[in-house]
XYZ file of C-alpha atoms in Angstrom:
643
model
C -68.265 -12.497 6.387
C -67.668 -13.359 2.715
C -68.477 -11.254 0.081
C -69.321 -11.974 -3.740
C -67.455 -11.640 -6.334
C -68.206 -10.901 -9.978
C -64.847 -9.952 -11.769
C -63.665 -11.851 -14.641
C -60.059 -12.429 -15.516
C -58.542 -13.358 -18.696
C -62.155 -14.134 -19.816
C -62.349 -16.646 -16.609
C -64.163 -15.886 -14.210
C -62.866 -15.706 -10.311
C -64.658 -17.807 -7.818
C -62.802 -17.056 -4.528
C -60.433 -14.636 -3.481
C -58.296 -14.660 -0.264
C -57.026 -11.068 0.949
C -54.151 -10.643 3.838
C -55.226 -13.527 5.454
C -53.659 -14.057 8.770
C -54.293 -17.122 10.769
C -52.941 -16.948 15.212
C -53.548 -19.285 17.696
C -53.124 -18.422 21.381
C -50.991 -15.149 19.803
C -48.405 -17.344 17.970
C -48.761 -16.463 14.376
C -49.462 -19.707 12.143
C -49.328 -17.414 8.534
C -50.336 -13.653 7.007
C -50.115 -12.099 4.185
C -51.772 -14.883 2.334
C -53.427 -13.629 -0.896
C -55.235 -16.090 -3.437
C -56.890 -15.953 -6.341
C -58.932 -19.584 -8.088
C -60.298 -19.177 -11.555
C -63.310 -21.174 -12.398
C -60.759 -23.819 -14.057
C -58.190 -23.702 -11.779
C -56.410 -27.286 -10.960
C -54.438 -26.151 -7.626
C -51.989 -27.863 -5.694
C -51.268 -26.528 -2.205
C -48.096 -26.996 -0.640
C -45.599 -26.312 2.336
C -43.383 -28.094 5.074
C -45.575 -30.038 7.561
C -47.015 -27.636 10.213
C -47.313 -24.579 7.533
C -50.659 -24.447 8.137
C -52.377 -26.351 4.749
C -55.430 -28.182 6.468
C -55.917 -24.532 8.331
C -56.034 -22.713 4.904
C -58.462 -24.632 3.527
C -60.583 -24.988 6.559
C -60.408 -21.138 6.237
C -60.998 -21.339 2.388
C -64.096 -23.168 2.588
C -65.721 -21.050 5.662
C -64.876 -23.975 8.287
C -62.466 -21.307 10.538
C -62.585 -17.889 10.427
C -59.095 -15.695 9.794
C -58.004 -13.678 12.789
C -57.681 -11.433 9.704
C -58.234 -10.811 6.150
C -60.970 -11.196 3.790
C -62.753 -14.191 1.888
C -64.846 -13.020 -1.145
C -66.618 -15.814 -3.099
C -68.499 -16.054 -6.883
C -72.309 -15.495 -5.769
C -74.010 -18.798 -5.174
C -70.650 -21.083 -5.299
C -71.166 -24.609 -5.496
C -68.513 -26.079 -3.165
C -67.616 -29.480 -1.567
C -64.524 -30.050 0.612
C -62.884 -33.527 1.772
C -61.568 -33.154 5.086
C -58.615 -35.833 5.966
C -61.321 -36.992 8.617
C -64.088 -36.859 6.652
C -67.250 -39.243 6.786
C -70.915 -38.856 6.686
C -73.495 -40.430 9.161
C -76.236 -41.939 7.213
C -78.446 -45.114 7.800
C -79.323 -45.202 3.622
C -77.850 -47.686 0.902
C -74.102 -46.914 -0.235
C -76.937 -46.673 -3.952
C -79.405 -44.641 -2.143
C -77.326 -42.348 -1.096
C -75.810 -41.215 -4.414
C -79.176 -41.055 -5.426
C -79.632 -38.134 -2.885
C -76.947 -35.935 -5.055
C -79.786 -36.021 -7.984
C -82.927 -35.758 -5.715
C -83.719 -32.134 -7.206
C -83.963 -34.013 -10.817
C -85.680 -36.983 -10.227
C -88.350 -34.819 -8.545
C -88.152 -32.992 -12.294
C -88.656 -36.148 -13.732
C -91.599 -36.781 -11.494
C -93.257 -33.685 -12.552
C -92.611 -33.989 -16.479
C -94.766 -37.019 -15.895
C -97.570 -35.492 -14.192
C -97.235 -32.506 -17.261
C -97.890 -34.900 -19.742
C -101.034 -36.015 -18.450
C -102.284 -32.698 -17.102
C -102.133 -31.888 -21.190
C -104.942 -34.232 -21.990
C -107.175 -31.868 -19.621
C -106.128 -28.726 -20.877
C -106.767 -26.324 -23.421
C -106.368 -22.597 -25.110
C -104.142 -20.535 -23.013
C -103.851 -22.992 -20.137
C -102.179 -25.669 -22.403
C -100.133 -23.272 -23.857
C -98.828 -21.908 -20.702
C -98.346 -25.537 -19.429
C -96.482 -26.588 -22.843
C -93.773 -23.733 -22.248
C -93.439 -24.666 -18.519
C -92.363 -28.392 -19.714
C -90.082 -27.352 -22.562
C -88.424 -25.516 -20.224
C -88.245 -28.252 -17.486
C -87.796 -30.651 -20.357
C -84.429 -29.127 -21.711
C -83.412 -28.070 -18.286
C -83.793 -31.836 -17.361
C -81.704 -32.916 -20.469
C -78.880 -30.544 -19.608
C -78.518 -31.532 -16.208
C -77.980 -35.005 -16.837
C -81.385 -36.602 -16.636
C -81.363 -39.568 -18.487
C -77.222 -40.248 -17.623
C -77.361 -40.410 -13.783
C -77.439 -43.553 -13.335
C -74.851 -44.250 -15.334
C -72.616 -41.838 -13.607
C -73.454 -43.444 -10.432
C -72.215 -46.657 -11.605
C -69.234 -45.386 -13.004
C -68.056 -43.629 -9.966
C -68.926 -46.049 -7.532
C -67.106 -48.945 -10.014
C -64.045 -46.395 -9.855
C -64.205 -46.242 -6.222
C -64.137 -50.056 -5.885
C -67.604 -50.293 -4.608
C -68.507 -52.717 -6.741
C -72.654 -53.805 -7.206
C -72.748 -56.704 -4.488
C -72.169 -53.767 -1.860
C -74.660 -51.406 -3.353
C -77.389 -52.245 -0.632
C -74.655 -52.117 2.066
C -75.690 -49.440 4.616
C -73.248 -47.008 5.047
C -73.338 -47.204 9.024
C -71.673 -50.714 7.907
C -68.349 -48.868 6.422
C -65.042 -49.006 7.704
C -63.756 -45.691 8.086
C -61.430 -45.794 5.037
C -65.019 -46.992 2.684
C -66.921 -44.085 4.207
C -63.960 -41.157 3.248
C -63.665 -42.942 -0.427
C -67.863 -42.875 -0.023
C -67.702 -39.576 1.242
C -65.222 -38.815 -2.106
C -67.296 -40.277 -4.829
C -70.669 -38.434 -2.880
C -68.571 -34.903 -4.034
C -67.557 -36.421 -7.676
C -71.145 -36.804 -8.078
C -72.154 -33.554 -7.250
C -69.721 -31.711 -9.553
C -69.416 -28.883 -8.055
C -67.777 -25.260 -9.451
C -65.089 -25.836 -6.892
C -63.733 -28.676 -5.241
C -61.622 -28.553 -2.171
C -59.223 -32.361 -1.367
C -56.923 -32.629 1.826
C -55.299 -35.839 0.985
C -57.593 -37.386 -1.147
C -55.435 -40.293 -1.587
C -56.073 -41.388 1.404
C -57.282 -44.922 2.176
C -57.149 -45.677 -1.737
C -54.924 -48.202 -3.682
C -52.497 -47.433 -6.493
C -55.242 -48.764 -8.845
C -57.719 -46.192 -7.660
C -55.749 -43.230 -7.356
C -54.875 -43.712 -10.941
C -58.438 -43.483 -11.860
C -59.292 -40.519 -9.643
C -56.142 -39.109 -11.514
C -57.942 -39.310 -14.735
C -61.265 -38.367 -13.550
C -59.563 -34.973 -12.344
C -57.585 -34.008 -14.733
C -61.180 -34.273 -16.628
C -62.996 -32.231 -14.457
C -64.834 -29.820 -15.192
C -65.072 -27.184 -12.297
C -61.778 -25.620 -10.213
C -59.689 -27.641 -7.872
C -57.345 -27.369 -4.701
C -55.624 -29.908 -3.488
C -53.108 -30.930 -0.329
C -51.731 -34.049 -1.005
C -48.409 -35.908 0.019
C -48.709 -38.300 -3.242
C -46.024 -36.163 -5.398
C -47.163 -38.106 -8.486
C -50.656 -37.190 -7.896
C -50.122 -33.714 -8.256
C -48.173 -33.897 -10.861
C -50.643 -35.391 -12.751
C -53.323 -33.420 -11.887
C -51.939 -29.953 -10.695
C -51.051 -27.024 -13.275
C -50.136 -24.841 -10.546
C -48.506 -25.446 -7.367
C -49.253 -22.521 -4.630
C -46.374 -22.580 -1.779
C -47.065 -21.834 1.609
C -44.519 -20.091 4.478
C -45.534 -18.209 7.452
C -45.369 -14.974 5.341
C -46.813 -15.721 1.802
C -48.077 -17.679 -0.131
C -46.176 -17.718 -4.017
C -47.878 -18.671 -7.078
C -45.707 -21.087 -9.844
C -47.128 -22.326 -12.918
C -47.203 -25.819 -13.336
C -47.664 -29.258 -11.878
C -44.899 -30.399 -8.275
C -42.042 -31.266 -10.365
C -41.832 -27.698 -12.122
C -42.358 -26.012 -9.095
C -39.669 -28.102 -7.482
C -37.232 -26.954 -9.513
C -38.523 -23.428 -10.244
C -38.180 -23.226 -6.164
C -35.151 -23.777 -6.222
C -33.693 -21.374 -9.192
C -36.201 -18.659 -7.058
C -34.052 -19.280 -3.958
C -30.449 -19.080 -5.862
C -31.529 -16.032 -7.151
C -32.746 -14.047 -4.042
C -29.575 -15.314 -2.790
C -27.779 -13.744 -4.773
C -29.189 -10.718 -4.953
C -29.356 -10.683 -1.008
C -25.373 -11.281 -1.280
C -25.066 -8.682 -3.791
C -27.163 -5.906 -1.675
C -25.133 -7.071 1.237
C -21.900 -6.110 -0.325
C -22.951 -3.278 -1.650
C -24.174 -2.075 1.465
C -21.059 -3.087 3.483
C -18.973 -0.903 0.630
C -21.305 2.360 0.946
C -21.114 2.057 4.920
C -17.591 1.638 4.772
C -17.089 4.668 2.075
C -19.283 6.665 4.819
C -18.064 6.167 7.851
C -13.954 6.292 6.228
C -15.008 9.775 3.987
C -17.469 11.676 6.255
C -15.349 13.608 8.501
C -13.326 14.618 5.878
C -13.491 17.784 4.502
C -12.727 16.803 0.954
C -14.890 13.774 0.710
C -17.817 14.799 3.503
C -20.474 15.728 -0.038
C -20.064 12.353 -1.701
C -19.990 10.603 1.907
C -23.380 12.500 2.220
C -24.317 11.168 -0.679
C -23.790 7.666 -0.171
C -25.779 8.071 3.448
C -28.706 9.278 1.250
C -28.377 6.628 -1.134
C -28.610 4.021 1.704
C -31.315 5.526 3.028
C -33.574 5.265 0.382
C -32.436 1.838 -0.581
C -34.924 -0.927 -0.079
C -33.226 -3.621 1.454
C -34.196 -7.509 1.032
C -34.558 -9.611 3.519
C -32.821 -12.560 3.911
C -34.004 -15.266 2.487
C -36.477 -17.945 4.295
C -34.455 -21.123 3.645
C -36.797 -22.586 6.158
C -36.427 -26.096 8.285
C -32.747 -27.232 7.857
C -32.886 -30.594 5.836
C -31.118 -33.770 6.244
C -27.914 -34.698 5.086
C -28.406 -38.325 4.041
C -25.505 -40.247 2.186
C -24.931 -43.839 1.551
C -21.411 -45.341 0.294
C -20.171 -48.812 0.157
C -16.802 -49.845 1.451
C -16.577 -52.425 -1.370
C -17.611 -52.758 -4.995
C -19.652 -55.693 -5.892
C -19.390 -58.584 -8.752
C -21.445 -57.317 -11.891
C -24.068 -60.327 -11.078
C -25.759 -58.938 -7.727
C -28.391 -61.236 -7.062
C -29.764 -64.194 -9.557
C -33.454 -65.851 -8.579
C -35.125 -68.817 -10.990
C -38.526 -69.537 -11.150
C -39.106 -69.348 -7.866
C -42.394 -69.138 -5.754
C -43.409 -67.254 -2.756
C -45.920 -67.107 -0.327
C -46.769 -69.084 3.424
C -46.862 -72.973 4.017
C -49.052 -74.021 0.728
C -50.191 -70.728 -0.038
C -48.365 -69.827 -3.094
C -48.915 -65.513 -3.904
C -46.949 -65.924 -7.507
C -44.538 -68.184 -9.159
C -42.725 -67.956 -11.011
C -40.412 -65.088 -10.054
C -36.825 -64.993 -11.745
C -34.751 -61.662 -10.884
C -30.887 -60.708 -12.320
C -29.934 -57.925 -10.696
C -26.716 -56.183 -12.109
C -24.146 -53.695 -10.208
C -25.221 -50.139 -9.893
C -28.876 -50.682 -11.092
C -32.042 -49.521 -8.762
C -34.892 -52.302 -8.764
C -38.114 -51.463 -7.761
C -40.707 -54.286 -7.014
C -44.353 -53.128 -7.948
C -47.601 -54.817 -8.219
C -51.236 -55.308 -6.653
C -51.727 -55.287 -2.717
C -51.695 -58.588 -0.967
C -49.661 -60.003 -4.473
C -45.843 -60.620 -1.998
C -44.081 -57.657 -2.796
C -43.015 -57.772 1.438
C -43.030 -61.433 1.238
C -40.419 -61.523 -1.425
C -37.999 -59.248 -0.134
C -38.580 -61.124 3.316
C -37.556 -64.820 0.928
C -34.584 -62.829 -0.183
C -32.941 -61.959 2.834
C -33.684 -65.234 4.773
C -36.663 -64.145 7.092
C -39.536 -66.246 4.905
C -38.774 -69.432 3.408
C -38.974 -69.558 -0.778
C -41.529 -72.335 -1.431
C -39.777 -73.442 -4.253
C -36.249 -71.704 -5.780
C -33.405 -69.991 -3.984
C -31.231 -66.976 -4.677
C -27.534 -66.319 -5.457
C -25.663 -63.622 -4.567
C -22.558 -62.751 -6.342
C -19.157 -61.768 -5.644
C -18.362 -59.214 -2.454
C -21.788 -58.400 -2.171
C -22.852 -56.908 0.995
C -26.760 -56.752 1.899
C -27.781 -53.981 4.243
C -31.870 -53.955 4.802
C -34.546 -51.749 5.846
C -37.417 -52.912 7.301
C -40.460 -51.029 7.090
C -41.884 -52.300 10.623
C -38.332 -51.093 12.029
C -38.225 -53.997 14.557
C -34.439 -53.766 14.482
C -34.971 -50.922 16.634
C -34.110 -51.007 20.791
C -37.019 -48.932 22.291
C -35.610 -48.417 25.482
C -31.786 -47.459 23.963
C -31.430 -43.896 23.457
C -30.847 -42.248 19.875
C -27.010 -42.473 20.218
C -26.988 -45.927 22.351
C -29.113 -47.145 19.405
C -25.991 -45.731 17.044
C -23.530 -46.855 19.107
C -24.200 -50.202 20.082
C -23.892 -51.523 16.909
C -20.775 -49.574 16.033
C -18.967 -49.839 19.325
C -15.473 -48.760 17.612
C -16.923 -45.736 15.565
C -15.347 -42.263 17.762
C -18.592 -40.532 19.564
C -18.120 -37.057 17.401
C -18.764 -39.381 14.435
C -21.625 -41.147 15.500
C -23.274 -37.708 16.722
C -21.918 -36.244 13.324
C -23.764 -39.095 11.388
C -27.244 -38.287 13.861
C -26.822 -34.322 13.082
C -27.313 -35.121 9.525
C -30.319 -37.028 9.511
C -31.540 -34.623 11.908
C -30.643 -35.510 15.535
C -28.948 -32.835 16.951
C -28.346 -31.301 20.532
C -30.680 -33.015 23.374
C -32.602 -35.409 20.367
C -29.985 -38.016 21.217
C -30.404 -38.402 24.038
C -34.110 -39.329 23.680
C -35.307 -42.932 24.067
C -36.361 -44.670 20.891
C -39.516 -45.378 22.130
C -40.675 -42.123 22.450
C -39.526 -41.309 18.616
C -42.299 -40.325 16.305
C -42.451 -42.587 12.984
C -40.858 -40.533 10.760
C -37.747 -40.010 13.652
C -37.652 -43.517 13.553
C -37.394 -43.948 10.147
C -34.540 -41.711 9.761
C -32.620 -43.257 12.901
C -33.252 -46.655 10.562
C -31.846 -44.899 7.513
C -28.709 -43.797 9.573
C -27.762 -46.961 10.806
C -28.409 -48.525 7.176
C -25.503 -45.731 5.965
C -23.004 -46.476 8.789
C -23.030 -49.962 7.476
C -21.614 -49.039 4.277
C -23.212 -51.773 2.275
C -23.050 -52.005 -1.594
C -26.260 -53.784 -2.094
C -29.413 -52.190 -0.297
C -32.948 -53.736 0.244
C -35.262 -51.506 1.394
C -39.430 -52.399 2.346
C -41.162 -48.637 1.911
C -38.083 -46.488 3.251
C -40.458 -43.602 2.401
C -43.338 -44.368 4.996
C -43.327 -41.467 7.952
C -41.232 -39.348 5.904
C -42.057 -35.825 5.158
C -41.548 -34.473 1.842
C -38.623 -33.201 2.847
C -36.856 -35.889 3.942
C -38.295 -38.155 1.016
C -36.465 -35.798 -1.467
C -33.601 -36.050 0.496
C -33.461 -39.756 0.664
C -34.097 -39.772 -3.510
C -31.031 -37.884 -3.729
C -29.168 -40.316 -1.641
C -29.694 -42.965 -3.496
C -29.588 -41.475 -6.684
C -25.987 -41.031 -5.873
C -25.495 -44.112 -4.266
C -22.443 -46.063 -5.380
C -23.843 -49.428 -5.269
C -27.226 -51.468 -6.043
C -30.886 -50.706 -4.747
C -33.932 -53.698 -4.601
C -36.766 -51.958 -3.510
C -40.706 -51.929 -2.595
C -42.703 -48.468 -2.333
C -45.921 -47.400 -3.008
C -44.710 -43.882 -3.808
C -44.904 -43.769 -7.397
C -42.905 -40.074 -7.262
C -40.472 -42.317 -5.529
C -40.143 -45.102 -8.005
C -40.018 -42.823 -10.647
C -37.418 -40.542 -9.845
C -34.899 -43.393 -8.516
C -35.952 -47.316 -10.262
C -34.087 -47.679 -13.740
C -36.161 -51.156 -13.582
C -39.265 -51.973 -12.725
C -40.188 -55.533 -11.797
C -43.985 -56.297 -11.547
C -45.088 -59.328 -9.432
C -48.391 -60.805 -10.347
C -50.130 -64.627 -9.670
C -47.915 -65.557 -12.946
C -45.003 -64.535 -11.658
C -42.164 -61.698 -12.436
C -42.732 -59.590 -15.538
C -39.577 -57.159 -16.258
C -39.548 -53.324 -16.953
C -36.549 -51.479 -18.104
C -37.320 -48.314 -17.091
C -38.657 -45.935 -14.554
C -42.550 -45.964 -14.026
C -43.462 -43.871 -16.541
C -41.736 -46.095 -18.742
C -43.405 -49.042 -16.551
C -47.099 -47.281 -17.115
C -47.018 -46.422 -20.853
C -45.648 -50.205 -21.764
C -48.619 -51.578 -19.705
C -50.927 -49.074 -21.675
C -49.406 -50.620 -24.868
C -50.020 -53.906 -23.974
C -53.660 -53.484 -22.736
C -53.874 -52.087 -26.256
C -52.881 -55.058 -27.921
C -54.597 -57.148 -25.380
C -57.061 -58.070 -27.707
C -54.895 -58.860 -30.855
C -52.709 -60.895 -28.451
C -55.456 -62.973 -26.843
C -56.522 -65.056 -29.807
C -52.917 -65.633 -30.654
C -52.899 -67.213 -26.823
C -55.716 -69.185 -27.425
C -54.387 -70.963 -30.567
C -51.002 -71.707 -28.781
C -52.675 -73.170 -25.182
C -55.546 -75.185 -27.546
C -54.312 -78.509 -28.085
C -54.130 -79.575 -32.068
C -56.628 -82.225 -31.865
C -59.421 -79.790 -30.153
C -59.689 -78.104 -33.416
C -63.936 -77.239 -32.940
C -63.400 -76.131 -29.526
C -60.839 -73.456 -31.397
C -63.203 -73.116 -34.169
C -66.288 -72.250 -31.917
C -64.407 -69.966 -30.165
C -63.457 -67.963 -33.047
C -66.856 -67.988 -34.215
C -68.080 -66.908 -30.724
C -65.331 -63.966 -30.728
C -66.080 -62.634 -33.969
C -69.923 -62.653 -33.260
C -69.380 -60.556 -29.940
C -67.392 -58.141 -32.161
C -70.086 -57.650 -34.717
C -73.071 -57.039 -32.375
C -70.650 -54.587 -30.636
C -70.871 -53.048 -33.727
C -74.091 -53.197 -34.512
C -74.664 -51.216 -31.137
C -72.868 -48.563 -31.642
C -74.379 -47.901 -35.065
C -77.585 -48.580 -33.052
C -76.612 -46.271 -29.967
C -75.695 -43.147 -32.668
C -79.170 -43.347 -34.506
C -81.404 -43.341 -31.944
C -79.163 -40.084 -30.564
C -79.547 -38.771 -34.004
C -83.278 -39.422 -33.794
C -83.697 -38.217 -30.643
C -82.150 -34.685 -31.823
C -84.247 -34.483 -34.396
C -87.653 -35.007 -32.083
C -86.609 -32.575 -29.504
C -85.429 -29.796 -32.826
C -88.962 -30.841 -34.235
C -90.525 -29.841 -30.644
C -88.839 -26.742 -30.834
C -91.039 -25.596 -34.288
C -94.087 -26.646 -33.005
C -96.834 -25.867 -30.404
C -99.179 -28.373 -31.213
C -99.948 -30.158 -27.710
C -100.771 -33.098 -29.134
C -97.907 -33.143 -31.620
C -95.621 -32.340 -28.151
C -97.131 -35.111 -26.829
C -96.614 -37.724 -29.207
C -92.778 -36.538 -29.682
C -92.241 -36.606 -25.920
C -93.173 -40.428 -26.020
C -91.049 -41.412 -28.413
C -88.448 -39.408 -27.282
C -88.748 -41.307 -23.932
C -89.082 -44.968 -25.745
C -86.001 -43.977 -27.630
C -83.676 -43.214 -25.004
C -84.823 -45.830 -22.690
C -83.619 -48.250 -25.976
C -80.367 -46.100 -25.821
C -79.946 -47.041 -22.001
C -80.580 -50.811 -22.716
C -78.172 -50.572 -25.560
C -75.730 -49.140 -23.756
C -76.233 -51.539 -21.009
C -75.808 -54.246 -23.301
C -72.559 -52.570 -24.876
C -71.007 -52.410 -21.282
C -71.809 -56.159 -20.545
C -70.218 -57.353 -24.130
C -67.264 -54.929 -23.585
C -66.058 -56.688 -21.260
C -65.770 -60.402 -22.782
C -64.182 -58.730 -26.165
């Protein structure tokens, strides 16, 4: 049973508290000692080696399991919505009606302001007074909870989520699973509650979307914990990064990539000092068990006994799961020119997905291909190394360069060959120790070889596809999502790889952490064709920022260049029509800031007076006002877009 908590800390105040929580199952101990702490604006990233025990924390966290021990003590009255991986909501209502649901409570205010205002006609003396302080209350209470902004909000989050108007009357029993858990999502946005709880929250959402839930966090305004494999997600949105092993959970300020390498200075230095105490141990014992039986030395052997005695020794340090060992070296070094591709297009039979694409890849660079789903990002490493025809162009590869590719479907797996047979085959000359040397380090060790491929989970697979990719020594490497299946782990591991990889990377991932940490160029494929980046994604993001920026400078400048000379009114008109859209934006927002001002001055004006009728009269125009605001801002919205 949870109990409440009113403490404040730092002048925040503490919403939940876990004490020596300890989670069993069947008497094998999952984790203890667990202690946490969330502050009302708390952003939280959770994180551990798959099978720590995340999803079970939270469930535990939000009251969904119960600890076999331990205590969970909650802020009284704790507003708090959690998104299970799994989640989804039966409902037979509207995707619209049911967002409306999250502000039920206030439209039923808004109901009875209404039915206020015309009880006041009918009253008088001290029951009109009574009933004038009830709706200045309700009226202000209304205002602060977002009464005239809902739907607004609603739009917004539902446009964020990609569920654009023309589904709006969809019923929700018409979802795919994916829709309902982003439904499900933008349902708890709505809500805004004091804390929100995310198991992979990325989940079923594009690149485009998680980018604008990344903004909308790092905006909100209650606490948050999150589990999420996205690396780049939590960076974004995480300031501190808890860490869970079987016997604690540790606390490090700031966002995945801090703690990454804060982990790893922790770890060198209880090393250290667990190789220092060992030593020092080693040379007391020694000293006592040489000096004790000897008359002239027995008091300071003595001594060192006590001394070891009361010396608290450290435990060894948890270096938990061992890791894999992943290297990739070329037998050969490649031409400078790698790969050349000119204006060519892509796509199946007729059905061009972007032209046109040119590509000049250079030794020792890392290339990652990026752009929308469905835009040929498979399809043009597929055209590059001969599995789908190039509509139109073809590619050159240079001098000594020697393609080794990874396939995201891994169909160049044998599912009936063992893990070494699969190894093996393929490198029938290569000694047996080697091959099983080359398995141990991506993790196939003992009896794992001799398991059939088939029965390999997706991330074993992967890495038994990574390991034949490094036997082959290549200097040019093509890889389709190398970091699908892959635990964190092993996706650092592979970074590291190929970070130190003495030859040239093309690549496609949806793992921005990825990109970011190993592309020194990002190319972005679009309907136009190729558009050149050189940089990592960060680099990638805040030149796209800079030209959505300019967008609108840039696009009259267009305009004039594709207009033919002769078309001169159809250039003038345009001009005309541009710089009329840009004035009555204007004119809005000086329209859209005095009727706020206005409307601040009514409700101070209410405040001074208890004149019924007066309250009356201000309430109306108060309520004409703002619903000119809305349409204003509607308007505003509509233009927006056409600027």
């Amino acid at each position: 049973m949870a109990l409440y908590l009113e403490i404040c800390y730092n002048g925040l105040m503490i919403i939940l508290q876990a004490n020596k929580i300890e989670r069993s199952f069947a008497g094998e101990l999952l984790f203890d000692n667990i202690n946490l702490q969330v502050d009302e604006s708390d952003r939280i990233a959770l994180v551990g080696k798959n099978g720590a025990g995340k999803s079970t924390l939270l469930k535990i966290l939000v009251g969904e399991e119960e600890p076999t021990s331990g205590q969970i003590n909650k802020k009284r009255d704790l507003s708090l919505s959690y998104l299970a991986q799994d989640s989804r909501f039966e409902s037979e209502n509207t995707i619209y009606d049911e967002m409306l649901l999250v502000f039920d409570s206030l439209r039923q205010q808004e109901k009875r302001l209404r039915q206020m205002e015309l009880q006041m006609g009918e009253l008088s003396g001290e029951e009109l007074t009574t009933l004038m302080t009830q709706y200045d209350q309700l009226s202000e209470d209304f205002r602060q909870k977002g009464g005239f902004t809902y739907e607004a909000d609603i739009r917004a989050i539902l446009n964020g989520f990609k569920f654009d108007q023309s589904m709006w009357q969809m019923k929700i029993s018409e979802l795919s699973g994916g829709q309902n858990t982003r439904l499900a999502l933008a349902k708890m946005l709505l809500e805004k509650p004091e804390l929100l709880v995310l198991d992979e929250p990325t989940n079923h959402l594009d690149i485009d979307t998680i980018a604008w839930l990344e903004t909308y966090l790092i905006n909100y305004s209650g606490a948050l914990i999150i589990v999420s494999h996205d690396r780049y997600f939590l960076d974004k949105v995480a300031t501190i990064t808890l860490d869970l092993t079987k016997h604690s959970l540790d606390r490090y300020v700031g966002n995945y990539s801090s703690f990454v390498v804060q982990k790893e200075q922790k770890l060198a230095t209880e090393a250290k000092n667990y190789e220092k105490q060992q030593k020092e141990i080693a040379a007391l014992e020694d000293f006592v068990n040489r000096n004790l039986v000897r008359a002239s030395t027995t008091k300071r052997a003595q001594s060192r006994r006590k001394q070891l005695e009361k010396m608290e020794r450290l435990d060894r340090p948890e270096t938990g799961g061992r890791s894999a060992n992943m290297t990739f070296k070329s037998d050969k070094v490649s031409g400078n020119v790698v790969l050349t591709l000119e204006d060519a297009a892509i796509g199946y039979g007729e059905e061009v997905l972007s032209e046109p694409i040119n590509l000049d890849i250079r030794k020792f660079n890392a290339v990652a291909i990026v752009g929308p789903n469905g835009i040929g990002k498979t399809t043009l490493i597929k055209s590059l190394i001969g599995q789908v025809p190039f509509i139109r162009g073809k590619e050159q590869l240079g001098a000594n360069v020697e393609v080794g590719y990874y396939d995201q479907t891994q169909s160049k797996l044998t599912a009936s060959n063992t893990v070494l047979d699969e190894l093996w085959n393929d490198f029938k000359l290569t000694p047996e120790v080697e091959i099983r040397n080359r398995l141990g380090a991506f993790l196939f060790s003992g009896d794992d070889v001799k398991k059939s491929v088939g029965m390999l989970s997706g991330g074993e697979r992967a890495r038994l596809l990574l390991a034949k990719l490094s036997m082959e020594n290549n200097n040019f490497l093509i890889l389709d999502e190398p970091t699908n299946h892959l635990d964190i782990d092993s996706k650092e591991v592979l970074e590291n790889a190929l970070i130190d990889f003495d030859g040239t990377l093309l690549f496609v991932s949806h793992d921005r952490y990825f990109i970011n940490r190993v592309a020194t160029q990002i190319i972005e494929l679009s309907e136009t064709g190729s558009t050149l980046y050189l940089g990592d994604y960060d680099y990638y993001l805040e030149k796209k920022a800079e030209q959505e920026a300019l967008r609108e400078e840039t696009e009259q400048v267009d305009f004039d260049k594709l207009v033919p000379a002769n078309d001169y009114q159809l250039q003038k008109e345009n001009q005309k029509e541009q710089r009329r859209l840009a004035r009555r934006l204007e004119q809005l927002e000086a329209q859209i800031e005095d009727l706020d001002s206005q409307i601040s001055q009514l409700q101070e004006a209410m405040q001074a007076t208890n004149d019924a009728n007066e309250l009356m009269e201000r309430q109306q125009q108060i309520d004409q006002l703002t619903a000119a605001q809305e349409e204003a801002m509607l308007e505003w919205e509509e233009l927006a877009e056409k600027v």
